[in-house]
Short mmCIF file of C-alpha atoms in Angstrom, two decimals:
data_model
loop_
_atom_site.label_atom_id
_atom_site.label_comp_id
_atom_site.label_asym_id
_atom_site.label_seq_id
_atom_site.Cartn_x
_atom_site.Cartn_y
_atom_site.Cartn_z
CA MET E 1 90.23 85.50 114.37
CA ASP E 2 93.70 87.08 114.69
CA MET E 3 96.36 84.81 112.77
CA THR E 4 100.01 84.10 113.37
CA GLY E 5 100.29 84.53 109.46
CA GLN E 6 99.69 87.99 110.05
CA VAL E 7 102.86 89.15 111.59
CA ILE E 8 104.72 86.48 108.99
CA CYS E 9 103.22 88.21 106.05
CA GLU E 10 103.91 91.66 107.19
CA LEU E 11 107.57 90.78 107.76
CA THR E 12 107.67 89.36 104.53
CA PHE E 13 106.16 92.41 102.71
CA VAL E 14 108.26 94.83 104.53
CA ALA E 15 111.41 93.01 103.67
CA VAL E 16 110.86 93.63 100.25
CA ALA E 17 109.67 97.03 100.70
CA LYS E 18 112.75 98.07 102.47
CA LYS E 19 114.73 97.24 99.34
CA HIS E 20 113.55 100.59 98.02
CA GLU E 21 115.31 102.86 100.39
CA ASP E 22 115.51 106.03 98.22
CA VAL E 23 111.56 106.48 99.00
CA ALA E 24 112.11 106.71 102.70
CA ASN E 25 114.85 109.46 102.11
CA ILE E 26 112.47 111.24 99.90
CA VAL E 27 109.56 111.28 102.49
CA THR E 28 112.15 112.46 105.22
CA VAL E 29 113.69 115.24 103.10
CA VAL E 30 110.45 116.38 101.51
CA GLY E 31 108.32 116.20 104.52
CA GLY E 32 111.01 116.72 107.20
CA SER E 33 109.41 120.00 108.57
CA CYS E 34 106.16 121.78 108.61
CA LYS E 35 107.54 124.39 106.21
CA ARG E 36 108.36 121.75 103.57
CA HIS E 37 105.02 119.70 104.27
CA ASP E 38 103.18 123.00 103.41
CA ALA E 39 105.08 123.75 100.49
CA LEU E 40 104.38 120.06 99.11
CA GLN E 41 100.68 120.73 99.63
CA ASN E 42 100.75 123.93 98.00
CA ALA E 43 102.69 122.76 95.06
CA GLN E 44 100.25 119.85 94.71
CA VAL E 45 97.33 122.20 94.88
CA ALA E 46 98.93 124.20 91.90
CA ASN E 47 99.54 121.32 89.80
CA LEU E 48 96.02 119.89 90.32
CA GLN E 49 94.74 123.52 89.19
CA LYS E 50 96.74 123.51 86.12
CA ALA E 51 95.72 119.84 85.32
CA LEU E 52 92.09 120.64 85.86
CA ASN E 53 92.59 123.51 83.31
CA GLY E 54 93.55 120.84 80.87
CA ASP E 55 92.21 117.22 80.17
CA LEU E 56 91.91 116.19 83.80
CA LYS E 57 88.51 115.40 85.03
CA SER E 58 86.86 116.86 88.13
CA GLY E 59 84.17 115.40 90.41
CA ARG E 60 83.53 114.32 93.78
CA GLY E 61 86.22 112.29 95.42
CA LEU E 62 88.49 112.99 92.36
CA ASN E 63 91.77 114.79 92.57
CA GLN E 64 92.09 115.03 96.41
CA VAL E 65 94.91 116.58 97.84
CA THR E 66 97.24 114.12 99.59
CA THR E 67 100.72 113.91 101.13
CA LEU E 68 103.76 111.66 101.73
CA LYS E 69 103.54 109.69 105.07
CA ARG E 70 106.40 107.98 106.45
CA ALA E 71 106.07 104.16 106.15
CA GLY E 72 105.66 101.92 109.29
CA ASP E 73 108.23 99.11 109.78
CA THR E 74 105.28 96.64 110.73
CA ARG E 75 102.52 97.59 108.12
CA CYS E 76 102.95 96.72 104.47
CA GLY E 77 100.03 98.87 103.56
CA SER E 78 101.77 102.20 104.75
CA TYR E 79 104.75 101.27 102.28
CA TYR E 80 102.29 100.75 99.37
CA ASN E 81 100.27 103.97 100.10
CA THR E 82 103.60 105.95 100.09
CA LEU E 83 104.63 104.75 96.88
CA LEU E 84 101.22 105.45 95.34
CA ASN E 85 101.24 108.97 96.78
CA LEU E 86 104.68 109.55 95.45
CA ILE E 87 103.84 108.55 92.01
CA VAL E 88 100.70 110.96 92.18
CA MET E 89 102.65 113.82 93.81
CA PHE E 90 106.07 113.16 91.85
CA LYS E 91 106.12 116.55 90.10
CA SER E 92 105.44 118.36 93.28
CA ALA E 93 107.86 116.57 95.22
CA ILE E 94 110.74 117.47 92.53
CA GLU E 95 109.54 121.16 92.72
CA VAL E 96 109.96 120.92 96.71
CA LEU E 97 113.44 119.25 96.54
CA GLY E 98 114.40 122.03 93.98
CA MET E 99 113.20 124.73 96.63
CA ILE E 100 115.26 122.93 99.34
CA ALA E 101 118.33 122.71 97.22
CA SER E 102 118.32 126.50 96.56
CA ASP E 103 116.84 128.02 99.52
CA ASP E 104 117.59 125.82 102.66
CA PRO E 105 120.12 127.25 105.08
CA SER E 106 121.56 123.96 105.77
CA THR E 107 124.33 122.81 103.48
CA ASN E 108 123.52 119.01 104.13
CA HIS E 109 120.08 119.44 103.29
CA LYS E 110 120.91 121.03 100.10
CA ALA E 111 123.42 118.34 98.98
CA GLN E 112 120.82 115.76 100.06
CA ALA E 113 118.00 117.35 98.15
CA ARG E 114 120.21 117.64 94.90
CA SER E 115 121.27 114.05 95.23
CA ILE E 116 117.59 112.77 95.64
CA LYS E 117 116.39 114.90 92.95
CA LYS E 118 118.92 113.82 90.48
CA SER E 119 118.11 110.00 91.53
CA MET E 120 114.30 110.64 91.11
CA LEU E 121 114.76 111.99 87.70
CA SER E 122 116.38 109.19 86.42
CA PHE E 123 114.96 105.94 84.59
CA LYS E 124 116.29 103.52 87.02
CA PHE E 125 114.47 105.33 89.85
CA VAL E 126 111.18 105.32 88.04
CA PHE E 127 111.59 101.65 86.84
CA SER E 128 112.21 100.59 90.49
CA LEU E 129 109.29 102.81 91.76
CA HIS E 130 106.54 101.45 89.29
CA LEU E 131 107.91 97.82 89.79
CA VAL E 132 107.95 97.72 93.77
CA LYS E 133 104.38 99.46 93.42
CA ASN E 134 103.03 96.75 91.27
CA VAL E 135 104.54 93.90 93.31
CA MET E 136 103.24 95.22 96.55
CA GLY E 137 99.83 95.84 94.93
CA ILE E 138 99.52 92.23 94.23
CA THR E 139 100.15 91.29 97.99
CA ASN E 140 98.24 94.44 99.51
CA GLU E 141 94.83 92.51 99.62
CA LEU E 142 96.60 89.78 101.43
CA SER E 143 98.13 92.15 103.94
CA ILE E 144 94.86 93.92 104.62
CA ALA E 145 93.07 90.46 104.82
CA LEU E 146 95.43 89.21 107.73
CA GLN E 147 94.95 92.42 109.74
CA LYS E 148 91.39 91.63 110.18
CA LYS E 149 90.57 89.93 113.43
CA THR E 150 87.71 88.19 111.65
CA GLN E 151 89.56 86.75 108.85
CA ASP E 152 88.95 83.40 107.80
CA ILE E 153 92.03 81.13 107.62
CA VAL E 154 90.91 78.94 104.51
CA ASN E 155 90.34 82.42 102.69
CA ALA E 156 93.71 83.76 103.89
CA MET E 157 95.43 80.71 102.52
CA ALA E 158 93.80 81.09 99.45
CA LEU E 159 95.02 84.71 99.15
CA VAL E 160 98.46 83.54 99.78
CA GLU E 161 98.31 80.98 96.65
CA MET E 162 96.61 83.83 94.72
CA SER E 163 99.49 86.15 95.51
CA LYS E 164 102.15 83.36 94.41
CA GLN E 165 100.28 82.71 91.17
CA ARG E 166 99.91 86.50 90.36
CA LEU E 167 103.54 87.24 91.03
CA GLN E 168 104.62 84.17 88.68
CA MET E 169 102.22 85.57 86.07
CA ILE E 170 103.80 89.13 85.94
CA ARG E 171 107.17 87.43 85.94
CA ASP E 172 106.47 85.52 82.84
CA ASP E 173 104.25 87.93 81.05
CA GLY E 174 104.45 91.28 82.79
CA TRP E 175 107.59 92.91 81.44
CA ASP E 176 105.88 94.67 78.55
CA SER E 177 103.10 96.15 80.43
CA LEU E 178 105.56 97.48 83.03
CA LEU E 179 107.88 99.07 80.55
CA ALA E 180 104.68 100.66 78.77
CA GLU E 181 103.82 102.13 82.13
CA VAL E 182 107.33 103.34 82.95
CA SER E 183 107.47 104.90 79.44
CA SER E 184 104.28 106.77 79.84
CA PHE E 185 105.61 108.06 83.22
CA CYS E 186 108.86 109.19 81.89
CA SER E 187 107.09 110.94 79.04
CA ASN E 188 104.87 112.95 80.99
CA HIS E 189 107.55 113.93 83.49
CA ASN E 190 110.43 114.71 80.77
CA ILE E 191 112.57 111.94 81.98
CA PRO E 192 114.94 110.35 79.43
CA PHE E 193 113.80 106.87 78.43
CA PRO E 194 116.70 104.80 77.28
CA ASN E 195 116.85 102.75 74.02
CA MET E 196 116.71 99.14 75.68
CA SER E 197 118.47 97.48 72.72
CA GLU E 198 121.71 99.61 73.46
CA MET E 199 124.51 98.17 75.66
CA PHE E 200 124.30 98.63 79.35
CA VAL E 201 127.00 100.94 80.79
CA SER E 202 127.55 100.50 84.49
CA SER E 203 129.25 103.17 86.71
CA ASP E 204 130.16 100.79 89.45
CA GLN E 205 132.52 98.54 87.42
CA PRO E 206 135.34 99.45 84.77
CA GLN E 207 134.45 99.10 81.32
CA ARG E 208 136.96 96.52 80.66
CA LYS E 209 135.24 94.16 83.22
CA ALA E 210 131.82 95.07 82.76
CA PRO E 211 129.72 92.31 80.97
CA GLN E 212 128.38 93.39 77.51
CA ASN E 213 124.52 93.06 77.95
CA THR E 214 121.63 95.40 76.58
CA ILE E 215 119.93 97.37 78.85
CA SER E 216 116.86 95.41 78.41
CA TYR E 217 118.53 92.33 79.65
CA CYS E 218 120.13 93.96 82.67
CA TYR E 219 116.67 95.59 83.76
CA ARG E 220 114.77 92.44 83.09
CA ASN E 221 117.05 89.78 84.62
CA GLU E 222 118.97 91.65 87.42
CA LEU E 223 115.84 93.96 88.75
CA PHE E 224 112.65 92.71 87.48
CA HIS E 225 113.10 88.94 88.11
CA THR E 226 115.12 89.75 91.13
CA VAL E 227 112.70 91.55 92.80
CA ILE E 228 109.73 89.25 92.12
CA ASP E 229 111.82 86.22 92.95
CA LEU E 230 112.65 87.77 96.28
CA GLU E 231 108.88 88.22 97.08
CA LEU E 232 108.17 84.76 95.83
CA MET E 233 111.13 83.26 98.04
CA GLU E 234 109.86 85.15 101.19
CA LEU E 235 106.35 84.06 100.65
CA ASN E 236 107.44 80.41 100.46
CA ASN E 237 109.77 80.59 103.23
CA ARG E 238 107.28 82.07 105.65
CA PHE E 239 104.39 80.22 104.73
CA THR E 240 105.97 76.71 104.59
CA GLU E 241 104.18 73.61 104.05
CA ALA E 242 104.30 73.05 107.84
CA ASN E 243 102.82 76.42 108.71
CA THR E 244 100.14 76.09 106.05
CA GLU E 245 99.15 72.66 107.13
CA LEU E 246 98.65 73.93 110.54
CA LEU E 247 96.65 76.91 109.47
CA LEU E 248 94.38 74.71 107.41
CA CYS E 249 93.97 72.08 110.07
CA MET E 250 92.91 74.82 112.45
CA SER E 251 90.48 75.98 109.84
CA CYS E 252 88.47 72.66 109.92
CA LEU E 253 86.74 73.50 113.28
CA ASN E 254 85.06 76.62 111.60
CA PRO E 255 81.29 76.58 112.06
CA ARG E 256 80.52 78.46 109.07
CA ASN E 257 77.98 77.10 106.64
CA SER E 258 77.00 74.39 108.71
CA PHE E 259 80.61 73.20 109.48
CA PHE E 260 81.54 72.93 105.93
CA THR E 261 85.12 72.74 106.50
CA PHE E 262 85.04 69.94 109.02
CA ASP E 263 87.58 67.33 108.28
CA ARG E 264 88.15 64.70 111.02
CA LYS E 265 91.55 63.46 109.87
CA LYS E 266 93.06 67.05 109.61
CA LEU E 267 91.85 67.60 113.21
CA ILE E 268 93.31 64.59 114.50
CA ARG E 269 96.54 65.37 112.52
CA LEU E 270 96.51 68.96 114.31
CA ALA E 271 96.19 67.10 117.72
CA GLU E 272 99.21 65.10 116.81
CA LEU E 273 101.13 68.04 116.44
CA TYR E 274 100.67 68.89 120.14
CA PRO E 275 101.80 65.55 122.03
CA CYS E 276 102.05 67.25 125.27
CA ASP E 277 98.16 68.14 125.08
CA PHE E 278 97.19 64.73 123.45
CA SER E 279 98.40 61.62 124.48
CA LYS E 280 97.96 58.36 122.12
CA VAL E 281 94.84 57.28 124.13
CA ASP E 282 93.52 60.80 123.73
CA LEU E 283 93.85 60.61 119.80
CA MET E 284 91.96 57.35 119.84
CA ALA E 285 89.35 58.76 121.93
CA LEU E 286 89.35 62.06 119.96
CA ASP E 287 88.64 60.08 116.60
CA ILE E 288 85.45 58.77 118.12
CA GLN E 289 84.57 61.76 119.82
CA LEU E 290 84.79 63.97 116.44
CA GLN E 291 82.41 61.66 114.72
CA ASN E 292 79.92 62.09 117.64
CA TYR E 293 80.42 65.85 117.78
CA ILE E 294 79.98 66.71 114.35
CA VAL E 295 76.64 64.73 114.06
CA ASP E 296 75.39 66.46 117.23
CA VAL E 297 76.10 70.05 116.24
CA LYS E 298 74.89 69.68 112.65
CA SER E 299 71.53 68.54 114.06
CA ASN E 300 71.39 71.22 116.77
CA GLU E 301 69.84 74.63 116.01
CA ASN E 302 71.78 76.12 118.54
CA PHE E 303 74.90 75.81 116.38
CA SER E 304 73.37 76.52 112.85
CA LYS E 305 74.09 80.21 112.73
CA LEU E 306 77.72 80.18 114.01
CA LYS E 307 80.40 81.92 112.02
CA ARG E 308 83.60 81.86 114.11
CA ILE E 309 85.54 79.50 116.01
CA GLY E 310 85.33 81.88 118.99
CA ASP E 311 81.51 81.82 118.71
CA LEU E 312 81.66 77.94 118.70
CA ALA E 313 83.60 77.93 122.04
CA ILE E 314 80.94 80.18 123.56
CA LYS E 315 78.09 78.06 122.47
CA LEU E 316 79.88 74.77 123.54
CA VAL E 317 80.36 76.26 127.06
CA GLU E 318 76.46 77.76 127.04
CA THR E 319 75.06 74.27 126.28
CA ASP E 320 77.52 72.36 128.44
CA LYS E 321 78.74 70.42 125.53
CA HIS E 322 82.25 71.37 126.36
CA VAL E 323 82.02 68.87 129.05
CA VAL E 324 80.55 66.12 126.82
CA TYR E 325 83.26 66.63 124.08
CA ARG E 326 86.10 67.33 126.45
CA LEU E 327 88.90 66.61 123.78
CA VAL E 328 87.18 68.58 121.06
CA TYR E 329 86.72 71.58 123.49
CA LEU E 330 90.34 71.28 124.48
CA LEU E 331 91.13 71.37 120.51
CA VAL E 332 89.08 74.39 120.04
CA ARG E 333 90.71 76.27 122.94
CA LEU E 334 94.12 75.40 121.58
CA VAL E 335 92.92 76.86 118.00
CA LEU E 336 91.85 79.93 119.73
CA THR E 337 94.79 80.29 121.80
CA LEU E 338 97.91 79.73 119.52
CA PRO E 339 97.40 82.52 116.96
CA ILE E 340 96.41 85.14 119.42
CA ALA E 341 99.27 84.29 121.67
CA THR E 342 101.67 84.35 118.86
CA ALA E 343 100.44 87.67 117.46
CA THR E 344 100.09 89.36 120.70
CA VAL E 345 103.50 88.76 121.78
CA GLU E 346 105.02 90.13 118.64
CA ARG E 347 102.71 92.91 118.70
CA SER E 348 103.72 93.63 122.20
CA PHE E 349 107.48 93.90 121.35
CA LEU E 350 106.66 96.21 118.62
CA ALA E 351 104.69 98.42 120.84
CA MET E 352 107.42 98.91 123.16
CA LYS E 353 109.34 101.48 121.29
CA TYR E 354 106.15 103.72 121.48
CA ILE E 355 105.69 103.18 125.18
CA LYS E 356 109.10 102.81 126.49
CA SER E 357 110.64 105.94 124.63
CA ASN E 358 113.61 108.10 125.79
CA LEU E 359 111.37 110.32 127.82
CA ARG E 360 110.18 107.21 129.61
CA ASN E 361 113.00 104.97 129.91
CA ARG E 362 113.17 104.25 133.50
CA MET E 363 109.54 102.98 134.09
CA GLY E 364 108.96 100.03 136.10
CA ASP E 365 107.87 96.75 134.76
CA GLN E 366 104.37 96.75 136.30
CA TRP E 367 103.79 100.21 135.01
CA MET E 368 105.15 99.34 131.48
CA ASN E 369 102.94 96.28 131.44
CA ASP E 370 99.86 98.51 132.19
CA CYS E 371 100.70 100.83 129.62
CA LEU E 372 101.38 98.14 126.86
CA VAL E 373 97.93 96.60 127.72
CA THR E 374 96.10 99.88 127.17
CA TYR E 375 98.01 100.66 123.97
CA ILE E 376 97.47 97.15 122.43
CA GLU E 377 93.92 96.64 123.30
CA SER E 378 92.99 100.17 122.69
CA ASP E 379 89.86 99.00 120.95
CA VAL E 380 88.63 97.62 124.16
CA PHE E 381 89.56 100.50 126.20
CA ASP E 382 87.87 102.95 123.67
CA THR E 383 84.52 101.41 124.88
CA VAL E 384 85.25 102.30 128.44
CA ASP E 385 83.58 105.76 129.40
CA ASN E 386 85.79 108.46 131.08
CA GLU E 387 83.22 109.34 133.62
CA ASP E 388 83.24 105.53 134.83
CA ILE E 389 86.95 105.69 135.37
CA MET E 390 86.51 108.90 137.15
CA GLN E 391 83.90 107.52 139.53
CA ARG E 392 86.04 104.35 140.16
CA VAL E 393 88.89 106.46 141.09
CA VAL E 394 86.80 108.62 143.54
CA VAL E 395 85.43 105.36 145.06
CA SER E 396 88.80 103.98 145.48
CA ARG E 397 89.86 107.04 146.84
CA ASP E 398 87.25 107.31 149.30
CA SER E 399 87.94 103.45 150.47
CA ILE E 400 91.65 104.35 151.07
CA VAL E 401 90.72 107.39 153.24
CA GLN E 402 88.34 105.38 155.15
CA PHE E 403 90.67 102.55 155.65
CA LEU E 404 93.39 105.07 156.82
CA ASN E 405 91.09 106.73 159.35
CA THR E 406 89.94 103.26 160.76
CA LEU E 407 93.57 102.13 161.12
CA GLY E 408 94.47 105.43 162.82
CA LYS E 409 91.62 104.90 165.17
CA ILE E 410 92.97 101.29 165.89
CA LEU E 411 96.33 102.44 166.42
CA GLY E 412 95.20 105.48 168.65
CA ALA E 413 93.16 102.91 170.79
CA ALA E 414 96.37 100.60 171.04
CA THR E 415 98.48 103.58 172.18
CA ASP E 416 95.77 104.51 174.95
CA ILE E 417 95.65 100.98 176.29
CA ASN E 418 99.49 100.73 176.43
#
């Protein structure tokens, strides 16, 4: 089942991912043309060949040539994959930036390439790259799970809590392991690794006003803790107690494992959140109806193998129990409609920038609606055969021609009478 939390969680992760703007600039400059893209691929192949002659192991599925892709605004996984690819292709990216800085005819590109290359070969960039990679790696499974239409709400909420716990764990005990990871990367790419006990010198503030703190203190407190706290804050803000309660109440209708998650009190609480649909009288009737309903469906063989709430709704209609348990069925419909409506609206707004582009900025509302439906529900339309569409068009065209011919005859007859 699609979830409201999917859109919420994606916005959470992307909000943190966008803090690392240098990566987007690297992708734009290095992969900004086919020539640069090919140069990046060739450099990566050459580096892999050199590595294979050394200690790098070869085998099926190992050391595949990859590339840098632009991250999408609504998919946390695209940011995470871009970070992973950049770490793997770091040396190749540096070589391509050097090529652009020396051979590109554009002065702006040369200056931008030099600036990005200088930034990439700094300890601060490497530290930030690995930090954001580790933070987004913790929440990547949650992001992927929430994108699945069949995701169970209870498991999704468990993943949210797991992500919060893991983030708190690396905040408390992950500093040393991160520093060791960054140190190894710097050593492999000949990047200077600073003495963490020395005083931090900031280029943004005058020396007289700069606070006297060590490099270790500044990176740990002003970057390491700040990024993790930002992610924790975003998760807590997006998944508030009210949102979590709503999602957990919805999960109580899940028929999986013989209605294992059924909780009458939580379902009544869910109905109380929608007073326009359930009056006080309905709430009292729902309390008794839920007790009858759970005994009935648990003892009915037709409901024993259901796995999703959508399957439950279908089976209730097939067995006419949607009439017997009218209020329960209303609650099921509400649970099915709420997350899909919320996520679909958000997805529609995000899809508009692909449909209503500069080349098609004057399309009418109806045409845009039709294009959006086919774009958003592409998985449904992929099941429709092209031949069926062509036959439908032919039949429609013949019907229109026949109608026009008939209309012409009627008008002709009317003219003869006059």
